[in-house]
XYZ file of C-alpha atoms in Angstrom:
134
model
C 0.519 -0.061 0.022
C 3.400 2.470 1.057
C 4.408 2.248 -2.886
C 0.788 3.191 -4.230
C 1.312 6.415 -2.359
C 4.531 7.125 -3.401
C 3.611 6.348 -6.973
C 0.626 8.730 -6.690
C 3.022 11.260 -4.708
C 5.662 11.003 -7.712
C 2.908 11.099 -10.287
C 1.326 14.552 -8.734
C 4.706 15.782 -8.919
C 5.915 15.023 -11.678
C 2.454 16.833 -13.382
C 3.223 19.304 -11.317
C 6.314 20.445 -12.279
C 5.771 20.142 -15.584
C 2.457 22.015 -15.702
C 4.934 24.681 -14.371
C 7.510 24.678 -16.897
C 5.158 24.702 -19.455
C 3.745 27.696 -18.149
C 7.189 29.236 -17.287
C 7.755 28.201 -21.442
C 4.331 29.964 -22.587
C 5.576 32.753 -20.568
C 8.963 33.781 -21.908
C 7.447 33.053 -25.574
C 4.700 35.347 -25.430
C 7.077 37.989 -23.606
C 9.413 37.160 -26.356
C 6.816 37.627 -29.076
C 5.463 40.591 -27.991
C 9.334 42.335 -27.544
C 9.840 41.569 -30.973
C 6.643 43.289 -32.174
C 7.225 46.085 -30.285
C 10.520 46.456 -31.620
C 9.313 45.786 -35.208
C 6.991 48.363 -35.094
C 9.474 50.626 -33.633
C 11.888 50.350 -36.263
C 9.357 50.113 -39.088
C 7.897 53.735 -37.746
C 11.184 55.656 -37.569
C 12.626 53.954 -40.850
C 9.324 53.757 -42.622
C 11.237 54.957 -46.251
C 13.943 52.914 -45.922
C 11.790 49.771 -45.191
C 9.684 50.486 -48.433
C 12.837 51.132 -50.373
C 13.963 48.188 -49.634
C 10.942 45.802 -50.375
C 9.968 47.897 -53.629
C 13.777 46.604 -55.019
C 13.504 43.109 -53.392
C 10.257 43.132 -55.473
C 11.878 44.167 -58.539
C 15.102 41.823 -58.159
C 12.780 38.757 -57.490
C 10.487 39.893 -60.664
C 13.431 39.988 -62.608
C 15.229 36.604 -61.444
C 11.667 35.255 -62.139
C 11.801 36.722 -65.933
C 15.044 35.424 -66.550
C 14.726 32.314 -65.340
C 10.913 31.763 -67.131
C 12.948 33.243 -70.497
C 15.760 30.350 -70.243
C 13.377 27.543 -69.258
C 11.146 28.432 -71.970
C 14.352 28.422 -74.374
C 15.397 25.087 -73.487
C 11.967 23.855 -73.985
C 12.336 25.665 -77.198
C 15.575 24.009 -78.216
C 14.570 20.260 -77.409
C 11.152 20.559 -78.955
C 13.262 21.648 -82.479
C 15.718 18.882 -81.526
C 13.425 16.147 -81.007
C 10.914 17.677 -83.766
C 14.506 17.480 -86.143
C 15.584 13.626 -85.299
C 12.124 12.219 -85.413
C 11.885 14.298 -89.094
C 15.247 12.307 -89.962
C 14.316 9.252 -88.845
C 10.570 9.259 -90.036
C 11.810 10.379 -93.659
C 14.939 8.953 -93.691
C 17.558 11.229 -93.864
C 20.198 9.107 -93.070
C 23.491 10.746 -94.872
C 23.274 12.752 -97.412
C 22.309 15.859 -98.109
C 19.275 15.506 -95.651
C 21.679 14.797 -92.776
C 23.765 18.170 -93.620
C 20.907 20.180 -94.120
C 19.719 18.679 -90.133
C 22.795 19.642 -88.777
C 22.810 22.997 -90.273
C 19.675 23.902 -88.962
C 20.517 22.114 -85.163
C 23.254 24.208 -85.212
C 21.580 27.579 -86.548
C 18.667 27.069 -83.759
C 21.314 26.114 -80.866
C 23.649 29.316 -82.000
C 20.495 31.563 -82.296
C 19.129 30.257 -78.814
C 22.755 30.642 -76.943
C 23.054 34.307 -78.197
C 19.309 34.691 -77.032
C 20.048 33.199 -73.465
C 23.372 35.497 -73.171
C 21.511 38.393 -74.313
C 18.887 37.802 -72.004
C 20.757 37.314 -68.890
C 23.308 40.579 -69.540
C 20.160 42.275 -69.963
C 20.150 45.855 -70.462
C 19.715 47.365 -67.343
C 23.302 46.058 -66.093
C 25.293 47.444 -69.172
C 28.625 49.207 -67.983
C 30.564 50.994 -70.288
C 32.578 48.198 -71.424
C 29.645 46.397 -72.609
C 29.003 49.112 -75.281
């Protein structure tokens, strides 16, 4: 009977300790969150113009990066489609080694050169050109 009482006391003590720890952690977290919110509000109010400028710059940079990535992905997809179409045409219509094969090689090389130049131009961009590029 004594060990049952001891177990119950131990369980009660553990539960009380856990509840106290949880309450302390929650209070600390709430205090930290309140302090962070107050600091952020003060910083935003004091440096509102700078924050707006930074947000605008970040948005512009993100938009430019997304546009460049989309352009590169579209160009790569176009290259793959053109190469697949050319290969299918050569395989279906014969091609072999002769004039057809030479024409296919020329078409593929021209398409790749045009697309690679397009990618390089889009990466350089006109906004970021320096005096040396001109």
